[in-house]
Amino acid sequence: MAKTNRSFGPTTPAARRLLVRVPGLPIVLVLAFWLTTGPVPGQGIGQETPDPGSDALAPEPALTPGEVVRIQLEALRRNDGQDRGIAVAFRFASPANRANTGPFPRFAAMIKNGPYALMLDFREARYGPVEIVAKRARQRVTLTGAGGRMTYWFYLSRQVKPPYVDCWMTDAVYIERGDERTV
């Protein structure tokens, strides 16, 4: 898959405006500020981050594939007793993915039991570059937690049918061979 789109800086319009509005401040400081205090993708600067079960965390055309992956993983990491984080991840699953992994109780069980469970308690995430070809994208993410380390490949597509026209959504998440979770 050819790499046609890499993002090395702020990808949301609000974050890009921040760079423009801080003349004279070294770019390194601005980027450090953005990386440590930047908004949740799709949210403006100065707005509070919605909780993992918020309806504000929903597919929208302005979100990039990388932002969708981060939203899903952060929601899973902050999952609560009502599984609202898992619900956010399910919300960003493409209709085809939902048909294969749903309904929601089945999806939640899949996340909680087995190789995807590390997504619920990881301490560190290493995001590879997003690779985009036409209306398909993929991103490699390595998660590390108390239970070990796993590398996942997120495969996404830009949707063409309502109500998700032009939204990036996750079609599948595969585990990279060679990684094993320790118990």
mmCIF file of C-alpha atoms in Angstrom:
data_model
loop_
_atom_site.group_PDB
_atom_site.id
_atom_site.type_symbol
_atom_site.label_atom_id
_atom_site.label_comp_id
_atom_site.label_asym_id
_atom_site.label_seq_id
_atom_site.Cartn_x
_atom_site.Cartn_y
_atom_site.Cartn_z
ATOM 1 C CA MET A 1 0.000 0.000 0.000
ATOM 2 C CA ALA A 2 1.534 3.329 -1.023
ATOM 3 C CA LYS A 3 1.912 6.059 1.530
ATOM 4 C CA THR A 4 0.067 9.090 0.219
ATOM 5 C CA ASN A 5 -0.768 11.043 3.341
ATOM 6 C CA ARG A 6 1.335 11.542 6.442
ATOM 7 C CA SER A 7 0.510 13.896 9.229
ATOM 8 C CA PHE A 8 3.431 15.216 11.250
ATOM 9 C CA GLY A 9 1.674 18.154 12.799
ATOM 10 C CA PRO A 10 -1.710 19.351 13.939
ATOM 11 C CA THR A 11 -4.461 17.874 11.794
ATOM 12 C CA THR A 12 -7.496 19.657 13.174
ATOM 13 C CA PRO A 13 -8.319 23.141 11.861
ATOM 14 C CA ALA A 14 -8.324 24.563 15.394
ATOM 15 C CA ALA A 15 -4.822 23.249 16.067
ATOM 16 C CA ARG A 16 -3.539 24.620 12.758
ATOM 17 C CA ARG A 17 -5.019 28.039 13.618
ATOM 18 C CA LEU A 18 -3.079 27.949 16.895
ATOM 19 C CA LEU A 19 0.167 27.763 14.947
ATOM 20 C CA VAL A 20 -0.815 30.801 12.927
ATOM 21 C CA ARG A 21 -1.940 32.848 15.937
ATOM 22 C CA VAL A 22 1.289 32.526 17.917
ATOM 23 C CA PRO A 23 3.782 34.594 15.925
ATOM 24 C CA GLY A 24 7.304 34.684 17.282
ATOM 25 C CA LEU A 25 6.869 31.644 19.534
ATOM 26 C CA PRO A 26 9.237 28.906 18.462
ATOM 27 C CA ILE A 27 7.442 26.169 16.574
ATOM 28 C CA VAL A 28 8.812 23.532 18.964
ATOM 29 C CA LEU A 29 7.011 25.120 21.905
ATOM 30 C CA VAL A 30 3.778 25.402 19.950
ATOM 31 C CA LEU A 31 3.958 21.768 18.896
ATOM 32 C CA ALA A 32 4.803 20.688 22.442
ATOM 33 C CA PHE A 33 1.789 22.647 23.673
ATOM 34 C CA TRP A 34 -0.444 21.071 21.027
ATOM 35 C CA LEU A 35 0.781 17.530 21.762
ATOM 36 C CA THR A 36 0.217 17.845 25.509
ATOM 37 C CA THR A 37 -2.950 19.951 25.616
ATOM 38 C CA GLY A 38 -4.425 19.644 22.144
ATOM 39 C CA PRO A 39 -8.129 19.067 21.744
ATOM 40 C CA VAL A 40 -9.748 15.742 21.106
ATOM 41 C CA PRO A 41 -10.013 15.497 17.327
ATOM 42 C CA GLY A 42 -13.116 17.264 16.141
ATOM 43 C CA GLN A 43 -13.217 19.560 19.201
ATOM 44 C CA GLY A 44 -12.161 23.198 19.287
ATOM 45 C CA ILE A 45 -9.375 24.698 21.378
ATOM 46 C CA GLY A 46 -10.466 25.521 24.882
ATOM 47 C CA GLN A 47 -13.347 23.050 24.885
ATOM 48 C CA GLU A 48 -13.404 20.285 27.438
ATOM 49 C CA THR A 49 -12.708 16.762 26.269
ATOM 50 C CA PRO A 50 -15.999 14.879 26.177
ATOM 51 C CA ASP A 51 -16.264 11.801 28.344
ATOM 52 C CA PRO A 52 -15.851 8.458 26.575
ATOM 53 C CA GLY A 53 -19.588 7.879 26.329
ATOM 54 C CA SER A 54 -20.443 11.284 24.942
ATOM 55 C CA ASP A 55 -22.543 11.525 21.790
ATOM 56 C CA ALA A 56 -20.048 14.188 20.696
ATOM 57 C CA LEU A 57 -17.682 11.335 19.848
ATOM 58 C CA ALA A 58 -19.312 10.229 16.616
ATOM 59 C CA PRO A 59 -18.174 9.790 13.024
ATOM 60 C CA GLU A 60 -17.945 13.013 11.058
ATOM 61 C CA PRO A 61 -16.341 13.795 7.693
ATOM 62 C CA ALA A 62 -13.797 16.214 9.204
ATOM 63 C CA LEU A 63 -12.042 13.419 11.143
ATOM 64 C CA THR A 64 -8.965 11.829 9.596
ATOM 65 C CA PRO A 65 -8.296 8.082 9.768
ATOM 66 C CA GLY A 66 -5.612 8.674 12.416
ATOM 67 C CA GLU A 67 -8.018 10.700 14.533
ATOM 68 C CA VAL A 68 -10.627 7.931 14.309
ATOM 69 C CA VAL A 69 -8.092 5.352 15.528
ATOM 70 C CA ARG A 70 -7.027 7.590 18.436
ATOM 71 C CA ILE A 71 -10.618 8.327 19.416
ATOM 72 C CA GLN A 72 -11.426 4.615 19.514
ATOM 73 C CA LEU A 73 -8.340 3.659 21.502
ATOM 74 C CA GLU A 74 -8.668 6.495 24.020
ATOM 75 C CA ALA A 75 -12.353 5.689 24.523
ATOM 76 C CA LEU A 76 -11.474 2.027 25.098
ATOM 77 C CA ARG A 77 -8.719 2.970 27.533
ATOM 78 C CA ARG A 78 -11.210 5.094 29.482
ATOM 79 C CA ASN A 79 -13.985 2.505 29.343
ATOM 80 C CA ASP A 80 -16.248 2.473 32.388
ATOM 81 C CA GLY A 81 -18.579 0.035 34.131
ATOM 82 C CA GLN A 82 -21.336 0.845 31.625
ATOM 83 C CA ASP A 83 -18.995 0.092 28.681
ATOM 84 C CA ARG A 84 -19.398 3.594 27.286
ATOM 85 C CA GLY A 85 -15.848 3.511 25.882
ATOM 86 C CA ILE A 86 -16.591 0.274 24.067
ATOM 87 C CA ALA A 87 -19.788 1.909 22.757
ATOM 88 C CA VAL A 88 -17.702 4.721 21.241
ATOM 89 C CA ALA A 89 -15.438 2.199 19.515
ATOM 90 C CA PHE A 90 -18.526 0.393 18.186
ATOM 91 C CA ARG A 91 -19.946 3.719 16.974
ATOM 92 C CA PHE A 92 -16.804 4.233 14.827
ATOM 93 C CA ALA A 93 -16.958 0.693 13.419
ATOM 94 C CA SER A 94 -18.139 0.700 9.818
ATOM 95 C CA PRO A 95 -21.575 -0.748 9.071
ATOM 96 C CA ALA A 96 -19.880 -3.805 7.514
ATOM 97 C CA ASN A 97 -17.721 -4.245 10.627
ATOM 98 C CA ARG A 98 -20.775 -3.965 12.900
ATOM 99 C CA ALA A 99 -22.550 -6.615 10.830
ATOM 100 C CA ASN A 100 -19.603 -8.985 11.452
ATOM 101 C CA THR A 101 -18.885 -8.204 15.101
ATOM 102 C CA GLY A 102 -22.224 -7.041 16.482
ATOM 103 C CA PRO A 103 -24.652 -6.701 18.024
ATOM 104 C CA PHE A 104 -23.129 -4.543 20.746
ATOM 105 C CA PRO A 105 -23.065 -7.186 23.538
ATOM 106 C CA ARG A 106 -21.119 -9.542 21.249
ATOM 107 C CA PHE A 107 -18.723 -6.725 20.275
ATOM 108 C CA ALA A 108 -18.169 -5.818 23.956
ATOM 109 C CA ALA A 109 -17.422 -9.453 24.840
ATOM 110 C CA MET A 110 -14.937 -9.656 21.944
ATOM 111 C CA ILE A 111 -13.087 -6.587 23.267
ATOM 112 C CA LYS A 112 -13.064 -7.747 26.896
ATOM 113 C CA ASN A 113 -12.004 -11.345 26.283
ATOM 114 C CA GLY A 114 -9.025 -12.220 24.174
ATOM 115 C CA PRO A 115 -6.378 -10.381 22.217
ATOM 116 C CA TYR A 116 -8.263 -7.063 22.125
ATOM 117 C CA ALA A 117 -8.506 -6.790 25.938
ATOM 118 C CA LEU A 118 -5.179 -4.922 26.083
ATOM 119 C CA MET A 119 -7.011 -2.001 24.451
ATOM 120 C CA LEU A 120 -8.872 -1.544 27.743
ATOM 121 C CA ASP A 121 -5.829 -1.128 29.972
ATOM 122 C CA PHE A 122 -2.861 -0.050 27.886
ATOM 123 C CA ARG A 123 -0.346 2.409 29.327
ATOM 124 C CA GLU A 124 1.402 3.428 26.130
ATOM 125 C CA ALA A 125 0.448 3.628 22.469
ATOM 126 C CA ARG A 126 2.869 3.974 19.580
ATOM 127 C CA TYR A 127 1.131 5.099 16.419
ATOM 128 C CA GLY A 128 2.667 4.377 13.045
ATOM 129 C CA PRO A 129 2.033 6.577 10.031
ATOM 130 C CA VAL A 130 -1.388 6.533 8.448
ATOM 131 C CA GLU A 131 -1.270 5.076 4.961
ATOM 132 C CA ILE A 132 -4.060 6.218 2.638
ATOM 133 C CA VAL A 133 -4.872 4.959 -0.847
ATOM 134 C CA ALA A 134 -8.052 6.341 -2.375
ATOM 135 C CA LYS A 135 -10.888 5.642 0.089
ATOM 136 C CA ARG A 136 -8.973 3.108 2.191
ATOM 137 C CA ALA A 137 -6.502 3.647 5.022
ATOM 138 C CA ARG A 138 -4.528 1.643 7.538
ATOM 139 C CA GLN A 139 -2.478 2.399 10.628
ATOM 140 C CA ARG A 140 -0.216 0.238 12.773
ATOM 141 C CA VAL A 141 -0.504 0.781 16.527
ATOM 142 C CA THR A 142 1.528 -0.923 19.244
ATOM 143 C CA LEU A 143 -0.004 -0.929 22.718
ATOM 144 C CA THR A 144 1.877 -1.697 25.919
ATOM 145 C CA GLY A 145 0.210 -2.436 29.231
ATOM 146 C CA ALA A 146 0.504 -4.543 32.350
ATOM 147 C CA GLY A 147 -0.591 -7.561 30.333
ATOM 148 C CA GLY A 148 2.152 -7.233 27.719
ATOM 149 C CA ARG A 149 2.500 -5.695 24.289
ATOM 150 C CA MET A 150 0.398 -6.147 21.144
ATOM 151 C CA THR A 151 0.587 -4.622 17.693
ATOM 152 C CA TYR A 152 -2.637 -4.018 15.843
ATOM 153 C CA TRP A 153 -3.388 -2.927 12.277
ATOM 154 C CA PHE A 154 -6.468 -0.729 11.936
ATOM 155 C CA TYR A 155 -8.085 -0.824 8.489
ATOM 156 C CA LEU A 156 -10.494 1.984 7.676
ATOM 157 C CA SER A 157 -12.557 3.136 4.733
ATOM 158 C CA ARG A 158 -14.316 6.333 3.787
ATOM 159 C CA GLN A 159 -18.006 5.552 3.791
ATOM 160 C CA VAL A 160 -20.208 6.221 0.769
ATOM 161 C CA LYS A 161 -23.704 5.544 2.163
ATOM 162 C CA PRO A 162 -25.832 7.692 4.481
ATOM 163 C CA PRO A 163 -25.721 8.506 7.307
ATOM 164 C CA TYR A 164 -21.901 8.235 7.229
ATOM 165 C CA VAL A 165 -21.062 9.698 3.804
ATOM 166 C CA ASP A 166 -17.367 10.750 3.722
ATOM 167 C CA CYS A 167 -16.717 9.567 7.294
ATOM 168 C CA TRP A 168 -13.683 7.384 7.994
ATOM 169 C CA MET A 169 -14.724 4.281 9.918
ATOM 170 C CA THR A 170 -12.899 1.145 11.037
ATOM 171 C CA ASP A 171 -13.541 -1.943 8.910
ATOM 172 C CA ALA A 172 -11.274 -4.330 10.811
ATOM 173 C CA VAL A 173 -8.505 -4.548 13.398
ATOM 174 C CA TYR A 174 -5.944 -7.314 12.920
ATOM 175 C CA ILE A 175 -3.258 -8.494 15.289
ATOM 176 C CA GLU A 176 0.257 -8.498 13.903
ATOM 177 C CA ARG A 177 1.847 -11.930 14.037
ATOM 178 C CA GLY A 178 4.695 -12.349 16.473
ATOM 179 C CA ASP A 179 3.183 -10.179 19.207
ATOM 180 C CA GLU A 180 1.769 -12.026 22.164
ATOM 181 C CA ARG A 181 0.093 -10.811 25.260
ATOM 182 C CA THR A 182 1.433 -12.203 28.502
ATOM 183 C CA VAL A 183 -0.891 -12.850 31.400
#
